[in-house]
mmCIF file of C-alpha atoms and ligand atoms in Angstrom:
data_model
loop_
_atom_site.group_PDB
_atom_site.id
_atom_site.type_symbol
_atom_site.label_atom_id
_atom_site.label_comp_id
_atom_site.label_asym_id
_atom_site.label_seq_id
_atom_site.Cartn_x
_atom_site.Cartn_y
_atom_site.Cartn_z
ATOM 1 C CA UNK G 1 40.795 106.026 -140.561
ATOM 2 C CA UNK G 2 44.441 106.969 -140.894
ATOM 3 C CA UNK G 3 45.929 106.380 -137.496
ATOM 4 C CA UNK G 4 48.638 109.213 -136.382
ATOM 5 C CA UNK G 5 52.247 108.439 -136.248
ATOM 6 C CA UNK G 6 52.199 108.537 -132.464
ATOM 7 C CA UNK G 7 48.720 106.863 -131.884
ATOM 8 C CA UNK G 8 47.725 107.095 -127.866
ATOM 9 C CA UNK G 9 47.859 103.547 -127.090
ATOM 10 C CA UNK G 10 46.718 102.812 -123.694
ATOM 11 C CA UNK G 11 47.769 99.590 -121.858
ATOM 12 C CA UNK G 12 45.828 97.735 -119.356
ATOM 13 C CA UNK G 13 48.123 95.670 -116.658
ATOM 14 C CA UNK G 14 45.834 93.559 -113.770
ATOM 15 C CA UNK G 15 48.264 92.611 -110.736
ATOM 16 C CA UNK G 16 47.691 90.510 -108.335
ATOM 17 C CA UNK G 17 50.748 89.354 -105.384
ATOM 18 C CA UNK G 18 53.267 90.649 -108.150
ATOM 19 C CA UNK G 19 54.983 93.028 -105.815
ATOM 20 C CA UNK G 20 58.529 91.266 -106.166
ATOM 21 C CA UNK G 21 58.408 92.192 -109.868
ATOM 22 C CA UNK G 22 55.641 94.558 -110.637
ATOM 23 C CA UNK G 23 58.148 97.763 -110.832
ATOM 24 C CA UNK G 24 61.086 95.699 -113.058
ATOM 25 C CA UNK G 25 57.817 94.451 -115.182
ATOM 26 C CA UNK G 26 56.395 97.689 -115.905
ATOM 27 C CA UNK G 27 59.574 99.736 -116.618
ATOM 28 C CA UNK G 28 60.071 96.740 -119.350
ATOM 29 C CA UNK G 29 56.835 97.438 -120.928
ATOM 30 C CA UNK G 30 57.260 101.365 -120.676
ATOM 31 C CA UNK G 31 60.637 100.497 -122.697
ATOM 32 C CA UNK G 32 58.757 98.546 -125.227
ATOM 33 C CA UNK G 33 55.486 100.630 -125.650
ATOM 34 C CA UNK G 34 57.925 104.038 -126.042
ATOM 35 C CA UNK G 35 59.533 102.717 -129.484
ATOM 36 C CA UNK G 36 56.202 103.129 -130.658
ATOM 37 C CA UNK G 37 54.670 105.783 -129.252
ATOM 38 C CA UNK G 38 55.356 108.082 -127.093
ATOM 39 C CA UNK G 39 51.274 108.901 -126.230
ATOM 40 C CA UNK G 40 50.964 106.130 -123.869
ATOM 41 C CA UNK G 41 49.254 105.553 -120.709
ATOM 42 C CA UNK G 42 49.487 102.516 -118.077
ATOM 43 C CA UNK G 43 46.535 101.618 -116.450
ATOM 44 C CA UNK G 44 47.680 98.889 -113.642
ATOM 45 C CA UNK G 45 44.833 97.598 -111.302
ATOM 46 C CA UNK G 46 45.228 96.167 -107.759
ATOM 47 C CA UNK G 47 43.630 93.071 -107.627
ATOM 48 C CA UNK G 48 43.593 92.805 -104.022
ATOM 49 C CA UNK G 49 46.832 92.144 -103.595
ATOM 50 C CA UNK G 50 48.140 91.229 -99.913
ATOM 51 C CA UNK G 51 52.148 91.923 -100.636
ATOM 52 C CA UNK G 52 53.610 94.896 -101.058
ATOM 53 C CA UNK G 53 52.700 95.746 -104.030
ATOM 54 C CA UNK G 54 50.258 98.802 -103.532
ATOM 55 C CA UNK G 55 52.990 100.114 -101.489
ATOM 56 C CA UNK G 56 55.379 100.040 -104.680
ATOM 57 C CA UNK G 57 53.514 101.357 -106.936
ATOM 58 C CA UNK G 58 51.945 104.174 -104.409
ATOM 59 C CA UNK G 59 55.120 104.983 -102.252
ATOM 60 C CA UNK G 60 58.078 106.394 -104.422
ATOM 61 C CA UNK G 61 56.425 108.141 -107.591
ATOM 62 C CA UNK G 62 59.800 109.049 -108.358
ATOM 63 C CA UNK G 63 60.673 104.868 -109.281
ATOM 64 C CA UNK G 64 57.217 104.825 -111.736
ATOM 65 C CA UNK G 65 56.571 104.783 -115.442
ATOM 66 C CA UNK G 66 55.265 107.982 -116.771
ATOM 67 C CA UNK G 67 51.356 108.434 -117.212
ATOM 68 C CA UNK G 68 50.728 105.330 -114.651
ATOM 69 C CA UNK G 69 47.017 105.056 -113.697
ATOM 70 C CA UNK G 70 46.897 102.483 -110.796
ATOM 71 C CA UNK G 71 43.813 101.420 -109.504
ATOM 72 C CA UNK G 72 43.518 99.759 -106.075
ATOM 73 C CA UNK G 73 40.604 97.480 -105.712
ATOM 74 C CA UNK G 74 39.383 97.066 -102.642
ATOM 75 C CA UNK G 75 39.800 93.032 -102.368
ATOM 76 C CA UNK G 76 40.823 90.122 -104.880
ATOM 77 C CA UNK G 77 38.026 90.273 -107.656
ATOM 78 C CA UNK G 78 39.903 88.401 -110.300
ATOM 79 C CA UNK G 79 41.398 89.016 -113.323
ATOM 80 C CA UNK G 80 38.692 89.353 -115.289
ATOM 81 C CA UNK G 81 37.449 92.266 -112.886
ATOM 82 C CA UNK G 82 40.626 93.657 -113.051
ATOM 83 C CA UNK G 83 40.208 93.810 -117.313
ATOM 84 C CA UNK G 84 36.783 95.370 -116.631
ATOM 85 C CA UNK G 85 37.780 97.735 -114.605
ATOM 86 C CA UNK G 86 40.895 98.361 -117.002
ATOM 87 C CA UNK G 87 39.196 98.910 -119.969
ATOM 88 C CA UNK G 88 36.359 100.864 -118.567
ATOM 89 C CA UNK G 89 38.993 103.627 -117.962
ATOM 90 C CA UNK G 90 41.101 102.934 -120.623
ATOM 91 C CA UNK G 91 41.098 105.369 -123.159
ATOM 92 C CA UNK G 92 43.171 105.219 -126.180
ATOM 93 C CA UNK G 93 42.909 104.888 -129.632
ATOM 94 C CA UNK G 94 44.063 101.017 -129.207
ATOM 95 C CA UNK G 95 44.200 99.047 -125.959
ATOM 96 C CA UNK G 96 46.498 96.336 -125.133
ATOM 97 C CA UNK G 97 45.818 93.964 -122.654
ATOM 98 C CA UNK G 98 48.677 91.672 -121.403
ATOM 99 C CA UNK G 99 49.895 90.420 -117.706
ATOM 100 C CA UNK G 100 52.127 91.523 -115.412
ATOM 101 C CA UNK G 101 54.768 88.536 -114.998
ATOM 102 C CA UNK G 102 56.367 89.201 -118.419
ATOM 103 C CA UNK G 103 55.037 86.090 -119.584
ATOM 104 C CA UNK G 104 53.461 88.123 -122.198
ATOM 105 C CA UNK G 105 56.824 89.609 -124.003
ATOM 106 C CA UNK G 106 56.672 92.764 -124.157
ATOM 107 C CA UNK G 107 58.741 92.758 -127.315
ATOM 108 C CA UNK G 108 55.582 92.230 -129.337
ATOM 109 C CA UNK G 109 54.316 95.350 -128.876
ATOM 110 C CA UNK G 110 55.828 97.391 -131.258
ATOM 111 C CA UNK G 111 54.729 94.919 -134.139
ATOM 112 C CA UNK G 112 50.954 94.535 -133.042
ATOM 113 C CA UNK G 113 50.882 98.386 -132.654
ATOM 114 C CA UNK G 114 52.266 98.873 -136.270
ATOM 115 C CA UNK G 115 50.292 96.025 -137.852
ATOM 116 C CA UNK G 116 47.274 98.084 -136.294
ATOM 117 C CA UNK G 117 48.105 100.784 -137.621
ATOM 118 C CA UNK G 118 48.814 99.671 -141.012
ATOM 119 C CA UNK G 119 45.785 97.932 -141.524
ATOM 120 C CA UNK G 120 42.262 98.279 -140.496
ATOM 121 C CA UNK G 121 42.321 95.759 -137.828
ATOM 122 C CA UNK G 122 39.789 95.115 -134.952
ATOM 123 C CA UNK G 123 41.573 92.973 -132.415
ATOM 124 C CA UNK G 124 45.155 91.668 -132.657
ATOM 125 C CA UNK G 125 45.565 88.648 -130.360
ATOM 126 C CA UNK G 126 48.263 86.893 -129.840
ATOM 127 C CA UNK G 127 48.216 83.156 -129.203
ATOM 128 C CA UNK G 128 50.696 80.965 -126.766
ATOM 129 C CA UNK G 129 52.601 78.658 -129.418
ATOM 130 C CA UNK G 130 53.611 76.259 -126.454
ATOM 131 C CA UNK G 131 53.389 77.392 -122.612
ATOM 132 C CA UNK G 132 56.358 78.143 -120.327
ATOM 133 C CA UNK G 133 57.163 75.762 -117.667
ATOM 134 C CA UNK G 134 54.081 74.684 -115.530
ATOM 135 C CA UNK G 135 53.439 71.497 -113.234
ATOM 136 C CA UNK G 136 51.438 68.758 -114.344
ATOM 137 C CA UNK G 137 48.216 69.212 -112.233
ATOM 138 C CA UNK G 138 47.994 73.252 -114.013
ATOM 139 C CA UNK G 139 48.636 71.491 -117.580
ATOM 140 C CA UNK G 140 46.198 68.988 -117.268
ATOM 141 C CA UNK G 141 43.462 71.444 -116.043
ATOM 142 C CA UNK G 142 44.433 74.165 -118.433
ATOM 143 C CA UNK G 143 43.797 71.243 -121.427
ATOM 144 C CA UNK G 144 40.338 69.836 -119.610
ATOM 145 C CA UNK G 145 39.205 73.582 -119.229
ATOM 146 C CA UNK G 146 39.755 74.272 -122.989
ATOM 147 C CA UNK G 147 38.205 70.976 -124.407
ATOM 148 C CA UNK G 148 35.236 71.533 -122.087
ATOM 149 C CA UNK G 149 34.596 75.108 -123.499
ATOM 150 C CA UNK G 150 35.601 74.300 -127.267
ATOM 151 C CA UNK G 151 32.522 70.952 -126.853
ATOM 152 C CA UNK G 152 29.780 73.479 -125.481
ATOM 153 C CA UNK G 153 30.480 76.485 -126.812
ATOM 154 C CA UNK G 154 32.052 75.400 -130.583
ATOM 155 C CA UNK G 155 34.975 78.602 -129.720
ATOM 156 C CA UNK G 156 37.983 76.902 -130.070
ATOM 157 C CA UNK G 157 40.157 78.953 -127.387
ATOM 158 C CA UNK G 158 43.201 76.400 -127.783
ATOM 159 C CA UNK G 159 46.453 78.867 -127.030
ATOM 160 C CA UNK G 160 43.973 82.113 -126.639
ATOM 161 C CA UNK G 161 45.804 84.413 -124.729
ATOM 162 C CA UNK G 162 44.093 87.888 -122.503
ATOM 163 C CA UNK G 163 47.300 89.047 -124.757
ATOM 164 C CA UNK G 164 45.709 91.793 -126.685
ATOM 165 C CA UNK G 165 45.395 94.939 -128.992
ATOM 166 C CA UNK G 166 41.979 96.288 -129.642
ATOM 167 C CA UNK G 167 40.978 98.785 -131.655
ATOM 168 C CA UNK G 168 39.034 101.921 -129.652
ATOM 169 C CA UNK G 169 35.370 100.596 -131.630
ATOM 170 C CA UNK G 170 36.308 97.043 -130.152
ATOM 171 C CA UNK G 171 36.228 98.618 -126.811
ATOM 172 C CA UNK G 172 33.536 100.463 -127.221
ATOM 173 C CA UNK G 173 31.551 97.571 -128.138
ATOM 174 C CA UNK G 174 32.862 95.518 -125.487
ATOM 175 C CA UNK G 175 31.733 98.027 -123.045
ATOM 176 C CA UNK G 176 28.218 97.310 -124.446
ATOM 177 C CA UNK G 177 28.203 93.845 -122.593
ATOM 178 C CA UNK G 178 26.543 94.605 -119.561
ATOM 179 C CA UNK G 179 27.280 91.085 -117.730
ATOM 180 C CA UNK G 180 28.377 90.882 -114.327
ATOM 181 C CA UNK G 181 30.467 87.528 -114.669
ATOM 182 C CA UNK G 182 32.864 88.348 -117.350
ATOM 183 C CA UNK G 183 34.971 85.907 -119.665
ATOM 184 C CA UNK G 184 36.972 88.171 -121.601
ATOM 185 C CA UNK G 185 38.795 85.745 -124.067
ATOM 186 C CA UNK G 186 35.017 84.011 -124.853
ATOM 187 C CA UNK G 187 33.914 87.716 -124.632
ATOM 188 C CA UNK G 188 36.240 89.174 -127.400
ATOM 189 C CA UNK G 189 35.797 85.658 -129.311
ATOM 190 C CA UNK G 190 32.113 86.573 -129.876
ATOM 191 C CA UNK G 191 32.321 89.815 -130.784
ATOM 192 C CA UNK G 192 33.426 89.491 -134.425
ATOM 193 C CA UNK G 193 35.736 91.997 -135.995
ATOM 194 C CA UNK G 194 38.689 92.046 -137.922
ATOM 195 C CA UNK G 195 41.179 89.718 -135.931
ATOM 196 C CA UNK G 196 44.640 89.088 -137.017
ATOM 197 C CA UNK G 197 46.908 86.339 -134.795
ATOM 198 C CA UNK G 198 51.065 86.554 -133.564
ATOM 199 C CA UNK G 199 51.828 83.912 -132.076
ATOM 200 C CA UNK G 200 54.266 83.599 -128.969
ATOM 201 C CA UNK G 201 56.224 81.865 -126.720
ATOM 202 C CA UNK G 202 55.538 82.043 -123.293
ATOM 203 C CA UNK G 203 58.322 82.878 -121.719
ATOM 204 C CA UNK G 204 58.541 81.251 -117.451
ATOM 205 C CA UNK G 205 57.263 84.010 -114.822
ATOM 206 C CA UNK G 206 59.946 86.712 -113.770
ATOM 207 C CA UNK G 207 58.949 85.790 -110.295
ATOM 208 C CA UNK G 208 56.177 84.193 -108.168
ATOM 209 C CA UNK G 209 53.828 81.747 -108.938
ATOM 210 C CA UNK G 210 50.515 81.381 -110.971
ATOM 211 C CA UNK G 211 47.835 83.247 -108.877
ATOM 212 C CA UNK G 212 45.332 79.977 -110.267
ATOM 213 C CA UNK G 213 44.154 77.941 -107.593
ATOM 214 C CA UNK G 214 41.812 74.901 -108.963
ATOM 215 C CA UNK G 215 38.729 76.071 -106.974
ATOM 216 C CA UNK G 216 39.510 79.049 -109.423
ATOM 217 C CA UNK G 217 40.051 77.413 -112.358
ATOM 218 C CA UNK G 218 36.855 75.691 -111.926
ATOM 219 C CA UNK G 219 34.705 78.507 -111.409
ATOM 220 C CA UNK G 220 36.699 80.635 -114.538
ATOM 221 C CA UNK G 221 35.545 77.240 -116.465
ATOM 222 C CA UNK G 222 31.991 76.970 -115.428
ATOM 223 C CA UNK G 223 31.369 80.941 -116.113
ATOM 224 C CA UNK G 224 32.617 80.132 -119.174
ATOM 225 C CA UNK G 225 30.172 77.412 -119.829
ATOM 226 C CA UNK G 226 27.622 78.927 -118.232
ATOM 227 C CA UNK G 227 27.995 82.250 -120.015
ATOM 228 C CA UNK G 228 28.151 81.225 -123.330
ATOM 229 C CA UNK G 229 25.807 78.841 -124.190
ATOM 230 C CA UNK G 230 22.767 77.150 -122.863
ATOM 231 C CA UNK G 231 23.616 73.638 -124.205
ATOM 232 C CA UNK G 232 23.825 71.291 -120.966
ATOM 233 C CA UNK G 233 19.990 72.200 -120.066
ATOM 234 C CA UNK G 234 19.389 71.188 -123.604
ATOM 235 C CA UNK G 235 21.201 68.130 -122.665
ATOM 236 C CA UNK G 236 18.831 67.797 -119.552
ATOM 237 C CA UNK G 237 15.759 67.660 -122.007
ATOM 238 C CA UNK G 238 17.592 64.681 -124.080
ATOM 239 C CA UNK G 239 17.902 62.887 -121.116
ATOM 240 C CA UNK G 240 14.420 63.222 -120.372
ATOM 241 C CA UNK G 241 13.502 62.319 -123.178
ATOM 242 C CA UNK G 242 15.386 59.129 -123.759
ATOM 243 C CA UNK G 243 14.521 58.210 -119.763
ATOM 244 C CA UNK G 244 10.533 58.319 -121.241
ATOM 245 C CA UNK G 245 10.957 56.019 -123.814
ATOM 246 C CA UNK G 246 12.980 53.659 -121.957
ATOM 247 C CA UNK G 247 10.338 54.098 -119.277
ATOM 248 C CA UNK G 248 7.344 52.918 -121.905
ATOM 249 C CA UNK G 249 8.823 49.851 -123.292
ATOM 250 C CA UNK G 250 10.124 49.079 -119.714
ATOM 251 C CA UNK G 251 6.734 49.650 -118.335
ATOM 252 C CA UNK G 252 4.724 47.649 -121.150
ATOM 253 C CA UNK G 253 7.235 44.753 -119.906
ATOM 254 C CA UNK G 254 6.869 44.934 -116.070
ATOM 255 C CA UNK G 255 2.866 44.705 -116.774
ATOM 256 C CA UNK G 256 3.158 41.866 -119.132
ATOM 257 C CA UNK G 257 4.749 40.033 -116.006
ATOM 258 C CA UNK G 258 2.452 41.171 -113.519
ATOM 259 C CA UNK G 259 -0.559 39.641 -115.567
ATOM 260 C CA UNK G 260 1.629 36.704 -116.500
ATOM 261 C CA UNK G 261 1.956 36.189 -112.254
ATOM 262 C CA UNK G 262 6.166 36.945 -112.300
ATOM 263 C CA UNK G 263 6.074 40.136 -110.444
ATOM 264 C CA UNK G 264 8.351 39.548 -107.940
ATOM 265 C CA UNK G 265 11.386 38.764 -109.578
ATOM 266 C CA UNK G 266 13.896 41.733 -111.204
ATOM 267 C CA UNK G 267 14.778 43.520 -107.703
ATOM 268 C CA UNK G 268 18.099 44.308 -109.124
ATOM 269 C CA UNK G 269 16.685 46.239 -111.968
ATOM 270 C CA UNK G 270 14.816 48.229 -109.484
ATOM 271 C CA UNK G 271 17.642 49.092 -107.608
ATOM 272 C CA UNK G 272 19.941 49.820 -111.005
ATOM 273 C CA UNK G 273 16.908 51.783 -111.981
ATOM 274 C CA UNK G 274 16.508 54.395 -108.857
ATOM 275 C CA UNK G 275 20.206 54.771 -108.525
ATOM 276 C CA UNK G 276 20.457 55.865 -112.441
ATOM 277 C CA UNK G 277 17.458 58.230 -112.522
ATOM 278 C CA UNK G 278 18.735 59.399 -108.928
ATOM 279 C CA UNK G 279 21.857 60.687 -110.048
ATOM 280 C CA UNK G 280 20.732 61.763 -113.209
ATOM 281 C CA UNK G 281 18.097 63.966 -111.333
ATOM 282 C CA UNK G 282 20.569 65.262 -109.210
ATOM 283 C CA UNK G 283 22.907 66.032 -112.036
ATOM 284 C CA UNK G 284 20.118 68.156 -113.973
ATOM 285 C CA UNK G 285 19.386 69.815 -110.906
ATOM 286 C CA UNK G 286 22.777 70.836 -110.595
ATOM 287 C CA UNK G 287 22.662 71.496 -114.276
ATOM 288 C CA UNK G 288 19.618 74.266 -113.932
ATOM 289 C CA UNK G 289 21.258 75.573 -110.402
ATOM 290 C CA UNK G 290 24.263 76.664 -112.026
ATOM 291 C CA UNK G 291 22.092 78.519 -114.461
ATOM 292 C CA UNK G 292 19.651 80.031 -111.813
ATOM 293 C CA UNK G 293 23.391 81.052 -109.948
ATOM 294 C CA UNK G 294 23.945 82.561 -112.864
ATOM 295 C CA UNK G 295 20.710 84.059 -113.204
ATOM 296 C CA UNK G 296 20.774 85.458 -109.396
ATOM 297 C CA UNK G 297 24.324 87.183 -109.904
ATOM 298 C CA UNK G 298 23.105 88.624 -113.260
ATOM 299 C CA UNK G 299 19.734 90.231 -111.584
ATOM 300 C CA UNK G 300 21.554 91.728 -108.028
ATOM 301 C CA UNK G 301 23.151 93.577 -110.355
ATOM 302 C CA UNK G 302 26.449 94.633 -107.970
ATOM 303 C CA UNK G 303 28.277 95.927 -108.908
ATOM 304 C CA UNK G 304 31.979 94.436 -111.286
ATOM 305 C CA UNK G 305 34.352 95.599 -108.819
ATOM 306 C CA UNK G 306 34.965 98.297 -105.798
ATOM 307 C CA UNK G 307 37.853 100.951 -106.040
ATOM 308 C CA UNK G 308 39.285 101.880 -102.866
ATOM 309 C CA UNK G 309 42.305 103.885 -104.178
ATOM 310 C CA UNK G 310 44.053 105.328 -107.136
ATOM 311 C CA UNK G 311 47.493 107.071 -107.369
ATOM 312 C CA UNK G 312 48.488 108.823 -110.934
ATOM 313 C CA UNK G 313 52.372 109.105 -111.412
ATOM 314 C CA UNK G 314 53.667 111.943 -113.493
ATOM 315 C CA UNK G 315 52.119 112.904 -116.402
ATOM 316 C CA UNK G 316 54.086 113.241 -119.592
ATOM 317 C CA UNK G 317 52.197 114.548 -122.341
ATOM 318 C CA UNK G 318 53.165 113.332 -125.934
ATOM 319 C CA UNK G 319 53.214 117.380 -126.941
ATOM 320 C CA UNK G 320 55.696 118.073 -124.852
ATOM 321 C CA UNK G 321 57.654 115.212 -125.299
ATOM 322 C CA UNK G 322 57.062 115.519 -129.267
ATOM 323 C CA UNK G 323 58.616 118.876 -128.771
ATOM 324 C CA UNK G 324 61.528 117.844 -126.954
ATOM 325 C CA UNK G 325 62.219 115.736 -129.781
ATOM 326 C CA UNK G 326 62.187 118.465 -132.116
ATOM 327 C CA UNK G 327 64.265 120.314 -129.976
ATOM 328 C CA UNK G 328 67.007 117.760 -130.193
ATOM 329 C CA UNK G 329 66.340 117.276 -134.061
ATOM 330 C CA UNK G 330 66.993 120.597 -134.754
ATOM 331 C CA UNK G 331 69.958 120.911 -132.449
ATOM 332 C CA UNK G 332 71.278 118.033 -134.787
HETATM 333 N N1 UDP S 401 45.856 88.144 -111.665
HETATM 334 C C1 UDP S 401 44.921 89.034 -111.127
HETATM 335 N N2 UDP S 401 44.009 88.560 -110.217
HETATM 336 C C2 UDP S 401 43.968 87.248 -109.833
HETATM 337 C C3 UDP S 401 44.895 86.365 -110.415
HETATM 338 C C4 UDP S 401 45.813 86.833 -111.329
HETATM 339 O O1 UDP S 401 44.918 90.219 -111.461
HETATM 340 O O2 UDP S 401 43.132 86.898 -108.999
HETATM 341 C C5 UDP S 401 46.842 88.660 -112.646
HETATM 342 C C6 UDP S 401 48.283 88.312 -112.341
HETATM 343 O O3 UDP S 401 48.889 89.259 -111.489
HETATM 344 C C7 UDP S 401 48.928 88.323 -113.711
HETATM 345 C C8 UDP S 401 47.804 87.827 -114.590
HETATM 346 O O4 UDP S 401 46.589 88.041 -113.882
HETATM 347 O O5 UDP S 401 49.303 89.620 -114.133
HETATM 348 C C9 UDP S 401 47.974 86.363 -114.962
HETATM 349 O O6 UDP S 401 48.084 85.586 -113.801
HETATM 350 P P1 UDP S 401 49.122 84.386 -113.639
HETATM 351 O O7 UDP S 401 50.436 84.764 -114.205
HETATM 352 O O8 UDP S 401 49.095 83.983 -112.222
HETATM 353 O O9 UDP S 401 48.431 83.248 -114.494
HETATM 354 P P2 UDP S 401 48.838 82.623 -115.905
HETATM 355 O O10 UDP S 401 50.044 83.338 -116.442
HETATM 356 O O11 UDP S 401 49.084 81.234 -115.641
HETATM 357 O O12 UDP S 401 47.636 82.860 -116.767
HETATM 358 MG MG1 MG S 402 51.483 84.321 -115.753
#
């Protein structure tokens, strides 16, 4: 498909607590996204947040980006609700995904938009060559979270980024995942296509801190799990399994000594015994309630994430901008 020389590229922006920043941020990415194109449109959702920021990006229309789409959820669903809700009103021919701290730079736009173009590409992500400044406890999860999913779920997300172009038919069959707890990097990671990588630096926040709190980062990391593949009950069957055999050859022994008349002695291996198969009980249990969790959320079906406002800026369409152009070139 030959892609037009000023290709509607819509961009999807979720903010949470950025209210410091969020208006510097965006006119940034307006700067960026208008050497490209000048059919744009900014879609910016509300995570929730409890600063100001609704009130900047709702108060003084006059201080906005052109073609701003804000969305105002109606409490903190997370960032992945905030993509969902994003890219189920994005439309564009290509959708970039990136955050609102500047942490993704901006500056890449312009060369994942015209690498889209050029080529036939599904999904151009880009991919954190080392990360910015961050304490120890955030590094150490971040690296713990990754090697978990990469063991159960064999999708090495090492450096993966929610930094992201897709192509329109990338969205379109992203839409086509109907689950309520979303994962969007392991979500784009399964759905194939034509990927190409940039890799980036990521440059320290513009202002505030990380909105990841461990309970958080926990939860992102068991959804994760959880979501993608069905491995640890597998590895409650194993354990079952290896727990029988033990239990034959250790009950073949135990009635050798009863008819031999030693019954009485090996207490301790009793005790070792109940407090193993205990805890590995209550680990399996755990193991199959995180999937019936799962389960539950899946079949109440609520819905992704509530909207309890939206304010549009002013709309500048490419036409008339495209003829302002003209204006000036033939002025020239
Ligand atoms: N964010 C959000 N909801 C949340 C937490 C974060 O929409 O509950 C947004 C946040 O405003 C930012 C992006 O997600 O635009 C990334 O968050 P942050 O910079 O805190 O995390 P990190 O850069 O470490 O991934
Ligand atoms: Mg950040």
């Amino acid at each position: 498909m030959m892609k037009k020389s000023h290709p509607k590229i819509c961009l999807v922006i979720p903010v949470f607590n950025e209210g410091s920043h969020i208006l510097h941020s965006l006119k940034r990415i307006e700067e960026e996204v208008i050497k490209v194109t000048l059919n744009y449109e900014i879609i910016v959702v509300d995570d929730g947040s409890t600063d100001d920021t609704w009130m900047k990006l709702s108060e003084d229309k006059g201080v906005l980006p052109n073609n701003l789409f804000v969305i105002k959820f109606s409490r903190n669903f997370g960032k992945e609700a905030a993509l969902v809700a994003g890219l189920e009103h994005a439309n564009g021919q290509a959708v970039i995904i990136m955050d609102a701290d500047l942490q993704h730079p901006p500056s890449l736009i312009s060369e994942m938009v015209n690498r889209w173009k050029d080529e036939d590409i599904g999904i151009v992500e880009c991919v954190k060559r080392e990360r910015g400044k961050e304490n120890l406890r955030y590094r150490l999860g971040t690296k713990l979270f990754y090697w978990i999913v990469r063991r159960m779920t064999g999708y090495d997300l090492k450096g993966a980024s929610d930094y992201k172009l897709l192509d329109q038919k990338v969205v379109h069959a992203w839409k086509q995942m109907p689950e309520r707890d979303t994962f969007f990097r392991g979500m784009t990671a399964w759905l194939g296509f034509k990927k190409v990588q940039y890799e980036f630096n990521v440059s320290p926040r513009v202002n505030g801190e990380p909105k990841w709190s461990t309970p958080k980062l926990i939860k992102l990391a068991l959804n994760a799990v959880v979501s993608f593949t069905s491995l640890p009950l597998r590895f409650v069957s194993i354990l079952g399994f290896l727990f029988f055999i033990a239990a034959i050859f250790l009950g073949i022994h135990t009635l050798y000594q009863k008819f031999n008349g030693n019954a009485l002695t090996g207490f301790t291996t009793v005790i070792l015994l109940q407090l193993i198969i205990g805890s590995v009980f209550m680990i399996s249990l755990g193991v199959i309630g995180e999937y019936i969790s799962a389960i539950y959320k899946e079949v109440k079906g609520r819905p992704r994430y509530l909207i309890e406002n939206t304010v549009v800026s002013e709309v500048v369409t490419y036409e008339k901008e495209a003829e302002d152009l003209n204006a000036e070139f033939v002025k020239v």
